[in-house]
């Protein structure tokens, strides 16, 4: 019983880690282009 609970907890921890990695990747994919676009826009504004 206890071993089963521990095993299940380990699996859930693994799932949580995978979900966290996915969330981090999604956030990076969403924010990095925005940052690049905003920095390019900022540079263009400075050029003028």
XYZ file of C-alpha atoms in Angstrom:
48
model
C 0.000 0.000 0.000
C 2.646 2.503 1.065
C 4.905 1.497 -1.821
C 2.012 1.940 -4.228
C 1.362 5.450 -2.902
C 5.048 6.331 -3.219
C 5.130 4.984 -6.758
C 2.038 7.000 -7.692
C 3.533 10.101 -6.123
C 6.717 9.622 -8.150
C 4.686 9.329 -11.352
C 2.721 12.469 -10.506
C 5.975 14.310 -9.758
C 7.271 13.279 -13.178
C 4.061 14.468 -14.823
C 4.289 17.785 -12.970
C 7.899 18.208 -14.125
C 6.911 17.502 -17.740
C 4.023 19.969 -17.511
C 6.317 22.602 -15.999
C 8.818 22.093 -18.831
C 6.009 22.450 -21.394
C 4.748 25.622 -19.720
C 8.263 27.069 -19.661
C 8.726 26.290 -23.366
C 5.356 27.843 -24.245
C 6.177 30.965 -22.244
C 9.577 31.229 -23.944
C 8.065 30.765 -27.426
C 5.485 33.463 -26.634
C 7.743 36.037 -24.949
C 11.001 35.791 -26.922
C 9.489 36.924 -30.275
C 7.677 39.731 -28.443
C 10.948 40.817 -26.837
C 12.770 40.678 -30.175
C 10.021 42.655 -31.920
C 9.909 45.275 -29.161
C 13.703 45.643 -29.135
C 13.744 46.003 -32.936
C 10.975 48.608 -32.713
C 12.924 50.416 -29.978
C 16.072 50.422 -32.139
C 14.102 51.786 -35.106
C 12.679 54.553 -32.933
C 16.209 55.446 -31.766
C 17.449 55.483 -35.371
C 14.864 58.132 -36.223
